[in-house]
Coordinates of C-alpha atoms in Angstrom, one line a residue:
M27 CA -6.3 35.9 -10.9
G28 CA -9.1 36.4 -8.4
I29 CA -9.3 35.1 -4.8
V30 CA -7.7 31.8 -3.7
N31 CA -8.0 29.5 -0.7
L32 CA -4.7 28.2 0.7
K33 CA -4.8 24.6 2.0
V34 CA -2.4 24.0 4.9
T35 CA -1.5 21.0 7.0
V36 CA 0.7 21.0 10.1
G37 CA 1.9 18.5 12.7
T38 CA 1.4 19.9 16.2
V39 CA 4.2 18.1 17.9
G40 CA 6.2 20.6 20.0
F41 CA 3.3 22.9 20.8
T42 CA 2.2 23.0 24.4
D43 CA -1.2 24.6 24.8
W44 CA -2.4 26.4 21.7
L45 CA -1.0 26.5 18.2
H46 CA -1.5 30.1 16.9
V47 CA -1.3 30.5 13.1
T48 CA -1.1 33.8 11.3
A49 CA -0.9 34.7 7.6
C50 CA 0.7 38.0 6.3
K51 CA 1.5 39.1 2.8
V52 CA 5.2 39.3 2.0
S53 CA 4.6 42.8 0.8
A54 CA 3.1 43.7 4.2
P55 CA 4.8 41.3 6.7
S56 CA 3.4 42.9 9.8
T57 CA -0.2 43.0 8.8
V58 CA -2.1 39.9 9.8
V59 CA -4.8 39.0 7.2
W60 CA -5.9 35.8 8.9
E61 CA -5.2 34.0 12.1
D62 CA -6.6 31.1 14.2
W63 CA -5.8 29.2 17.4
I64 CA -5.7 25.3 17.5
D65 CA -6.1 23.4 20.7
V66 CA -3.3 20.9 20.9
P67 CA -2.1 18.2 21.1
V68 CA -3.5 16.6 17.9
A69 CA -1.6 14.3 15.5
S70 CA -1.9 16.8 12.7
H71 CA -4.3 19.5 11.6
N72 CA -5.6 20.5 8.2
F73 CA -7.1 23.9 7.6
I74 CA -7.9 26.4 4.9
I75 CA -6.8 30.1 4.9
P76 CA -9.6 31.6 2.7
N77 CA -10.0 34.6 0.5
L78 CA -6.3 35.4 -0.2
D79 CA -4.9 37.3 -3.1
P80 CA -2.7 35.1 -5.4
E81 CA 0.6 36.3 -3.8
N82 CA 3.3 35.0 -1.5
Y83 CA 2.5 34.9 2.2
Y84 CA 4.4 34.4 5.5
V85 CA 2.5 31.7 7.4
R86 CA 3.8 31.8 11.0
Y87 CA 3.3 29.2 13.8
Y88 CA 3.4 30.3 17.5
D89 CA 3.3 28.2 20.7
A90 CA 0.7 30.2 22.7
P91 CA -0.5 29.8 26.3
T92 CA -4.1 30.8 25.5
N93 CA -6.4 31.1 22.6
S94 CA -6.0 34.8 22.4
S95 CA -2.3 35.4 23.0
L96 CA 0.4 35.8 20.4
G97 CA 2.8 33.2 21.8
T98 CA 6.4 32.3 21.0
I99 CA 7.2 31.9 17.3
K100 CA 8.4 28.4 16.3
L101 CA 8.1 28.3 12.5
E102 CA 7.7 30.7 9.6
L103 CA 6.8 29.5 6.0
L104 CA 7.0 31.4 2.8
V105 CA 4.1 30.1 0.8
N106 CA 2.8 30.7 -2.7
A107 CA -1.0 31.0 -2.2
L108 CA -1.8 30.3 -5.8
S109 CA 0.1 27.0 -6.1
G110 CA 0.1 26.0 -2.4
E111 CA 3.9 25.4 -2.6
T112 CA 6.2 26.2 0.3
I113 CA 9.1 28.3 -1.1
S114 CA 11.2 28.5 2.1
E115 CA 10.9 28.0 5.8
R116 CA 12.4 29.4 9.0
R117 CA 12.6 27.3 12.2
F118 CA 13.1 29.1 15.6
Y119 CA 15.0 27.4 18.4
T120 CA 15.3 28.8 21.9
V121 CA 18.6 27.9 23.7
G122 CA 17.7 26.1 26.9
G123 CA 14.1 26.0 25.8
A124 CA 11.5 23.2 26.4
G125 CA 11.4 22.1 22.8
A126 CA 12.5 18.6 22.0
Y127 CA 15.4 19.8 19.8
D128 CA 16.2 23.2 21.4
P129 CA 20.0 23.4 22.0
A130 CA 21.4 23.6 25.5
D131 CA 23.5 26.4 27.0
G132 CA 27.0 26.2 25.6
D133 CA 26.1 24.2 22.5
T134 CA 27.5 25.3 19.1
G135 CA 24.5 24.3 17.0
V136 CA 21.4 22.2 16.8
T137 CA 20.5 18.6 15.7
D138 CA 16.9 18.1 14.6
P139 CA 15.6 15.1 12.5
Y140 CA 13.4 17.5 10.7
L141 CA 16.5 19.0 9.0
V142 CA 17.5 15.7 7.4
N143 CA 17.8 16.1 3.6
K144 CA 16.7 19.7 3.8
N145 CA 18.5 22.5 1.9
I146 CA 19.8 24.8 4.6
K147 CA 19.8 28.3 3.2
G148 CA 21.0 30.3 6.2
V149 CA 21.7 30.3 10.0
F150 CA 21.1 33.4 12.1
K151 CA 21.7 34.0 15.9
E152 CA 19.9 36.6 17.9
S153 CA 22.0 39.8 18.4
F154 CA 24.3 38.7 15.7
R155 CA 24.1 38.4 11.9
Y156 CA 23.7 35.6 9.4
Y157 CA 26.6 33.1 9.5
E158 CA 28.5 32.5 6.3
P159 CA 28.0 29.1 4.8
L160 CA 30.9 26.6 5.0
T161 CA 33.3 29.1 6.7
E162 CA 31.1 29.8 9.7
F163 CA 28.5 27.0 9.8
T164 CA 28.1 23.5 8.4
N165 CA 25.2 21.2 8.1
D166 CA 25.0 17.4 7.8
P167 CA 21.9 16.5 5.7
L168 CA 22.1 12.8 6.9
T169 CA 21.8 13.6 10.6
G170 CA 20.0 17.0 10.6
N171 CA 23.0 18.6 12.4
V172 CA 23.7 22.3 11.9
D173 CA 26.9 23.4 13.7
I174 CA 28.5 26.9 14.1
I175 CA 32.2 26.6 13.5
N176 CA 33.6 30.1 14.2
G177 CA 34.0 29.5 18.0
T178 CA 30.6 30.8 18.9
T179 CA 28.7 29.1 21.7
L180 CA 25.0 29.5 22.4
T181 CA 23.6 31.2 25.6
T182 CA 20.4 30.4 27.4
D183 CA 17.3 32.2 26.0
E184 CA 19.0 33.2 22.8
K185 CA 17.2 32.5 19.5
L186 CA 18.8 30.4 16.8
I187 CA 17.0 30.6 13.4
I188 CA 17.6 28.1 10.6
E189 CA 16.3 28.8 7.1
I190 CA 15.3 26.0 4.7
E191 CA 14.9 26.7 1.0
Y192 CA 12.5 24.5 -1.1
R193 CA 12.7 26.5 -4.3
V194 CA 13.9 29.9 -5.5
A195 CA 11.4 32.6 -4.8
N196 CA 9.7 34.2 -7.8
T197 CA 10.5 31.2 -10.0
P198 CA 7.4 30.2 -11.9
T199 CA 5.8 27.1 -10.6
V200 CA 6.2 24.2 -13.1
T201 CA 4.1 21.1 -12.8
P202 CA 6.5 18.1 -12.9
T203 CA 6.5 16.3 -16.2
G204 CA 7.9 13.1 -14.8
L205 CA 6.4 10.5 -12.4
Y206 CA 8.0 12.1 -9.3
N207 CA 10.2 14.9 -8.0
G208 CA 12.4 13.8 -5.2
I209 CA 12.8 10.5 -3.3
L210 CA 11.5 9.5 0.2
N211 CA 12.7 6.2 1.7
V212 CA 10.3 4.6 4.1
P213 CA 11.8 1.9 6.4
E214 CA 9.2 2.2 9.1
A215 CA 6.5 -0.4 9.6
T216 CA 3.9 2.4 9.9
K217 CA 4.3 5.8 8.3
T218 CA 2.0 8.8 7.8
L219 CA 2.8 10.9 4.7
T220 CA 2.4 14.7 4.9
A221 CA 1.8 17.4 2.4
G222 CA 5.6 18.0 2.5
D223 CA 6.1 14.6 1.0
I224 CA 4.0 15.2 -2.1
E225 CA 5.3 14.5 -5.5
K226 CA 7.9 12.1 -4.1
R227 CA 9.0 8.6 -5.2
V228 CA 8.2 6.7 -2.0
R229 CA 10.6 3.8 -1.7
L230 CA 9.0 1.1 0.4
V231 CA 12.0 -0.4 2.1
G232 CA 10.7 -1.7 5.4
S233 CA 12.2 -4.7 7.2
A234 CA 9.1 -5.9 9.0
A235 CA 6.7 -8.5 7.6
T236 CA 4.0 -5.9 7.2
Q237 CA 4.1 -2.2 6.2
V238 CA 1.2 0.3 6.4
I239 CA 1.4 3.8 4.8
T240 CA -1.3 6.4 5.7
L241 CA -1.8 9.1 3.1
C242 CA -2.1 12.8 3.9
A243 CA -5.5 14.5 3.6
L244 CA -6.5 15.5 0.1
S245 CA -7.5 18.9 1.4
A246 CA -3.9 19.5 2.3
I247 CA -2.5 19.4 -1.3
A248 CA -3.2 20.9 -4.7
A249 CA -5.0 19.2 -7.5
D250 CA -3.0 16.8 -9.7
K251 CA -0.3 16.3 -7.0
G252 CA 0.4 12.9 -5.7
F253 CA 2.8 10.1 -4.8
Y254 CA 4.7 7.5 -6.8
F255 CA 5.1 4.3 -4.7
D256 CA 7.9 1.9 -5.4
N257 CA 7.9 -1.6 -3.9
T258 CA 10.8 -2.9 -6.0
C259 CA 13.7 -1.7 -3.8
G260 CA 14.1 -4.6 -1.4
G261 CA 11.4 -4.1 1.2
T262 CA 10.4 -7.2 3.2
A263 CA 6.6 -6.8 3.1
I264 CA 4.9 -9.0 0.5
Q265 CA 2.1 -6.5 0.1
V266 CA 2.2 -2.9 1.5
K267 CA -1.1 -1.4 2.6
L268 CA -2.1 2.2 1.9
L269 CA -4.7 3.7 4.3
I270 CA -6.7 6.7 3.2
P271 CA -7.8 8.9 6.1
G272 CA -11.2 10.3 6.9
S273 CA -13.7 10.3 4.1
D274 CA -11.0 10.5 1.4
R275 CA -11.0 7.6 -1.0
I276 CA -9.1 6.1 -3.9
R277 CA -11.5 5.8 -6.9
F278 CA -10.7 2.7 -9.1
N279 CA -13.1 0.5 -11.1
G280 CA -10.6 -2.2 -12.0
F281 CA -11.9 -4.8 -9.6
M282 CA -15.6 -4.8 -10.9
A283 CA -16.5 -4.6 -7.2
A284 CA -19.8 -3.3 -5.8
S285 CA -18.1 0.0 -5.0
N286 CA -15.2 1.6 -6.8
L287 CA -14.2 3.7 -3.7
F288 CA -11.5 2.3 -1.5
A289 CA -10.4 3.2 2.0
E290 CA -7.3 1.0 1.5
F291 CA -5.2 0.0 -1.4
W292 CA -2.2 -2.4 -1.9
I293 CA 1.2 -2.5 -3.6
S294 CA 2.7 -6.0 -4.0
K295 CA 6.4 -6.7 -4.3
G296 CA 7.7 -5.8 -7.7
E297 CA 4.9 -3.2 -8.3
H298 CA 4.7 0.6 -8.7
L299 CA 1.7 2.8 -8.1
L300 CA 1.2 6.4 -9.1
I301 CA -1.8 8.2 -7.6
R302 CA -2.8 11.9 -7.9
K303 CA -5.4 14.1 -6.4
F304 CA -8.6 14.3 -8.5
D305 CA -10.5 16.6 -6.2
D306 CA -11.0 17.1 -2.5
S307 CA -12.7 13.7 -2.2
Y308 CA -10.8 11.3 -4.5
W309 CA -7.4 10.0 -5.4
E310 CA -7.1 8.5 -8.9
V311 CA -4.8 5.7 -10.1
I312 CA -2.6 6.9 -13.0
T313 CA -0.4 3.9 -13.9
D314 CA -1.6 0.4 -14.9
Y315 CA -2.4 -1.5 -11.7
K316 CA -1.2 -5.1 -11.6
G317 CA -3.6 -5.8 -8.7
V318 CA -6.5 -6.3 -11.0
D319 CA -5.2 -9.8 -11.6
V320 CA -5.5 -10.8 -7.9
G321 CA -7.1 -14.3 -7.6
N322 CA -6.3 -15.3 -11.2
R323 CA -5.0 -18.8 -11.6
Q324 CA -2.2 -20.1 -13.9
S325 CA 0.0 -23.2 -14.3
G326 CA 3.5 -22.5 -13.2
S327 CA 6.8 -24.3 -13.6
Y328 CA 8.4 -23.0 -10.4
V329 CA 6.9 -22.8 -7.0
N330 CA 8.3 -19.3 -6.1
M331 CA 7.0 -17.5 -9.2
P332 CA 6.9 -13.7 -8.5
A333 CA 3.5 -12.3 -7.8
Y334 CA 2.0 -15.8 -7.4
H335 CA 1.4 -18.2 -4.5
A336 CA 1.1 -22.0 -5.0
E337 CA -2.2 -23.7 -4.3
D338 CA -0.6 -25.9 -1.7
G339 CA -3.1 -25.6 1.1
S340 CA -0.7 -23.6 3.4
L341 CA -1.9 -21.1 6.1
S342 CA -1.3 -17.4 5.5
D343 CA -1.9 -14.1 7.3
G344 CA -4.4 -11.6 5.9
D345 CA -2.2 -8.7 7.0
E346 CA 0.7 -10.0 5.0
Y347 CA -1.4 -10.8 2.0
C348 CA -3.8 -7.9 2.5
R349 CA -4.9 -7.6 -1.1
V350 CA -5.7 -11.3 -1.3
W351 CA -7.6 -11.1 2.0
W352 CA -9.7 -8.2 0.6
W353 CA -10.4 -10.1 -2.6
I354 CA -11.5 -13.3 -0.7
N355 CA -13.9 -11.2 1.5
N356 CA -15.2 -8.8 -1.1
I357 CA -15.1 -10.3 -4.6
L358 CA -15.4 -14.1 -4.2
P359 CA -19.1 -15.2 -3.7
S360 CA -19.6 -16.9 -0.3
S361 CA -20.2 -20.2 -2.0
H362 CA -16.6 -20.1 -3.3
V363 CA -15.1 -19.8 0.1
I364 CA -15.2 -22.1 3.2
T365 CA -15.4 -20.4 6.6
D366 CA -14.0 -22.8 9.2
D367 CA -12.3 -21.7 12.5
A368 CA -10.3 -24.9 12.5
V369 CA -8.3 -23.5 9.6
T370 CA -5.5 -22.5 11.9
D371 CA -5.0 -26.1 13.1
P372 CA -1.6 -27.5 12.0
G373 CA -3.2 -30.7 10.7
Y374 CA -6.2 -29.1 9.0
S375 CA -8.1 -31.4 6.6
Y376 CA -10.1 -30.0 3.8
E377 CA -13.6 -31.0 3.1
V378 CA -13.0 -33.6 0.4
L379 CA -15.2 -32.1 -2.3
R380 CA -14.0 -28.5 -1.6
M381 CA -10.2 -28.7 -1.4
G382 CA -9.8 -26.5 -4.4
Q383 CA -11.3 -23.5 -2.5
F384 CA -10.0 -20.9 -0.1
V385 CA -10.7 -21.5 3.6
K386 CA -10.9 -18.5 6.0
H387 CA -11.3 -18.0 9.8
S388 CA -14.5 -16.2 10.9
T389 CA -12.8 -13.7 13.2
L390 CA -9.0 -14.0 12.7
K391 CA -7.3 -12.7 9.5
K392 CA -6.1 -16.2 8.6
F393 CA -6.8 -18.2 5.5
R394 CA -5.6 -21.3 3.6
W395 CA -4.8 -21.4 0.0
P396 CA -6.6 -24.0 -2.2
R397 CA -5.1 -27.4 -2.3
T398 CA -5.0 -28.6 -5.9
M399 CA -1.9 -30.9 -5.9
N400 CA -2.3 -34.0 -8.1
M401 CA -5.5 -32.7 -9.7
S402 CA -6.5 -31.9 -13.2
E403 CA -9.0 -29.2 -14.5
R404 CA -12.3 -29.6 -16.2
G405 CA -14.7 -26.9 -17.5
L406 CA -18.0 -26.6 -15.7
K407 CA -21.1 -27.7 -17.5
D408 CA -22.5 -24.1 -17.4
F409 CA -20.2 -21.1 -16.7
N410 CA -23.0 -18.6 -16.1
T411 CA -25.5 -20.6 -14.1
Y412 CA -24.4 -23.0 -11.4
A413 CA -26.2 -26.0 -10.0
G414 CA -27.0 -27.4 -13.4
D415 CA -24.6 -30.4 -13.2
A416 CA -26.2 -33.2 -11.2
E417 CA -22.8 -35.0 -11.2
R418 CA -21.2 -32.3 -9.1
T419 CA -22.2 -32.0 -5.4
Y420 CA -20.9 -28.4 -5.4
D421 CA -21.4 -27.0 -8.8
Y422 CA -19.2 -23.9 -8.8
P423 CA -15.6 -23.1 -9.5
M424 CA -12.8 -24.9 -7.7
A425 CA -15.1 -27.5 -6.2
W426 CA -13.7 -31.0 -6.5
Q427 CA -15.3 -33.9 -8.5
G428 CA -14.0 -37.4 -7.9
E429 CA -12.9 -39.9 -10.5
M430 CA -15.4 -42.2 -12.2
V431 CA -15.4 -44.7 -15.0
G432 CA -18.5 -44.7 -17.2
P433 CA -20.3 -47.8 -18.5
H434 CA -18.2 -49.7 -21.2
S435 CA -17.2 -53.2 -22.3
H436 CA -14.1 -54.9 -23.7
G437 CA -14.6 -57.4 -26.5
Y438 CA -12.2 -60.3 -26.5
N439 CA -12.0 -63.4 -28.8
P440 CA -9.2 -65.8 -28.1
G441 CA -10.3 -68.1 -31.0
D442 CA -11.8 -71.6 -30.7
V443 CA -11.4 -73.4 -27.4
Q444 CA -11.8 -76.9 -26.2
G445 CA -15.2 -77.8 -24.7
L446 CA -17.7 -80.7 -24.1
S447 CA -20.4 -81.7 -26.5
D448 CA -24.0 -81.6 -25.3
N449 CA -24.8 -85.3 -26.1
A450 CA -24.8 -88.2 -23.7
N451 CA -21.2 -89.1 -24.7
D452 CA -19.8 -85.7 -23.6
R453 CA -17.3 -85.7 -26.4
Q454 CA -14.6 -83.1 -26.3
V455 CA -15.0 -80.7 -29.3
M456 CA -13.7 -77.3 -30.4
V457 CA -16.2 -74.5 -29.9
P458 CA -16.0 -70.7 -30.6
G459 CA -14.5 -68.9 -27.7
S460 CA -15.9 -65.7 -25.9
Q461 CA -14.6 -64.3 -22.7
S462 CA -14.5 -61.0 -20.7
R463 CA -11.3 -59.9 -18.9
T464 CA -9.6 -56.8 -17.4
T465 CA -6.9 -55.3 -19.6
L466 CA -3.8 -53.8 -18.1
Q467 CA -1.2 -51.6 -20.0
N468 CA 2.2 -51.2 -18.5
A469 CA 0.9 -52.4 -15.2
G470 CA -0.9 -49.0 -14.8
T471 CA -3.2 -48.1 -11.9
E472 CA -4.9 -45.0 -13.3
N473 CA -6.2 -43.7 -16.6
R474 CA -3.9 -40.9 -17.9
V475 CA -2.5 -39.4 -21.1
D476 CA 1.0 -38.1 -21.7
N477 CA 1.5 -35.1 -19.4
I478 CA 4.0 -32.7 -17.8
G479 CA 3.8 -31.8 -14.1
V480 CA 2.7 -28.2 -13.3
I481 CA 2.1 -26.2 -10.2
Y482 CA -1.3 -24.4 -9.9
M483 CA -0.8 -20.9 -8.6
V484 CA -2.9 -17.9 -7.6
H485 CA -2.0 -14.3 -8.5
I486 CA -1.6 -12.3 -5.3

């Protein structure tokens, strides 16, 4: 199969001075084929273990006092170098240690949030043996608690080792044929996904008005791996923002924008989004993306139409409508948008001839929707070249044009009427009548045809 490079990402929480990483073949577990020291703390670290044979490896993490010492082992992964998949994991806890989740002297187990929803394969205590599942230890996948139930208590400086299984060793790696493999609920307002979350259905169930998800680095995962985001499960955020770290980008040409590379992307309520790694620089969008309709207008029959907002002139926040805010600033020509810092005033008044346009603040992420109530539509004189209609002060889409009645006349002949002759006697005679007068129909005050009322709306 040749030589492979193993891409690894690790969060460095719990490491004091240096994170010492080693790699050994499972067939030669005491022979270090690669090692490195990482100065901590950092939020997370991505690195590549190069030039490995396509075999299974132990990747071990030590908390080291210097950048040359072995340190104290904290974590051991069994990893398939060819696929990059983690097969199993061992976590080391020191009784009475300084780690955030190290058990205390006299405890009967450990509680660690990392263990939530993990498949606990085994529990081992220093100077003892593996505990038998169910009869000698239990684990609660909802709380991350592993408890020894045979009466054993832990003693200071003892090591407790918990093994986690991700898949059965030596089982051929199969690329998922569905959209996802496992579920991850995200209730937090901000969340950074890791390589361990890959191939999950990410349920966006936050309760805050905004939710921001930061993706893991592309270098940390294998090609064609990705995330399936689901914003249909009851989350509060109108539009969830995805942030792409570093120089990674989502590549998508559906907006016909100047660039098809995005450092952020958006998932509105009721939408799904499947993205997968294309290469070390780009994510690609796999499913149809409803966001391509942002800014599109339609007539609605209900003010709370899903995926739309009424053109009612109301004030909104660009962090809550993050896709709309991006569209206003990156797609709409500047002539189609009003910039006015008075936009946040409660009694804001639109410029009369431009009330059909968006209004934004110059520095704050605040904007008002167009205000098209009690208006009708009319096609521009020229769709491709503006400024050709002398009757429009602002000759571009959504600019208002006032009512006007063109030259016309009303003929009216009431028949002969009584008049005076033009001779000296001024006799009364009947002469042909001719008058001009205003005609009213049903006491109306405006020109209109039969109509139904609609609500003009913008796709978000």
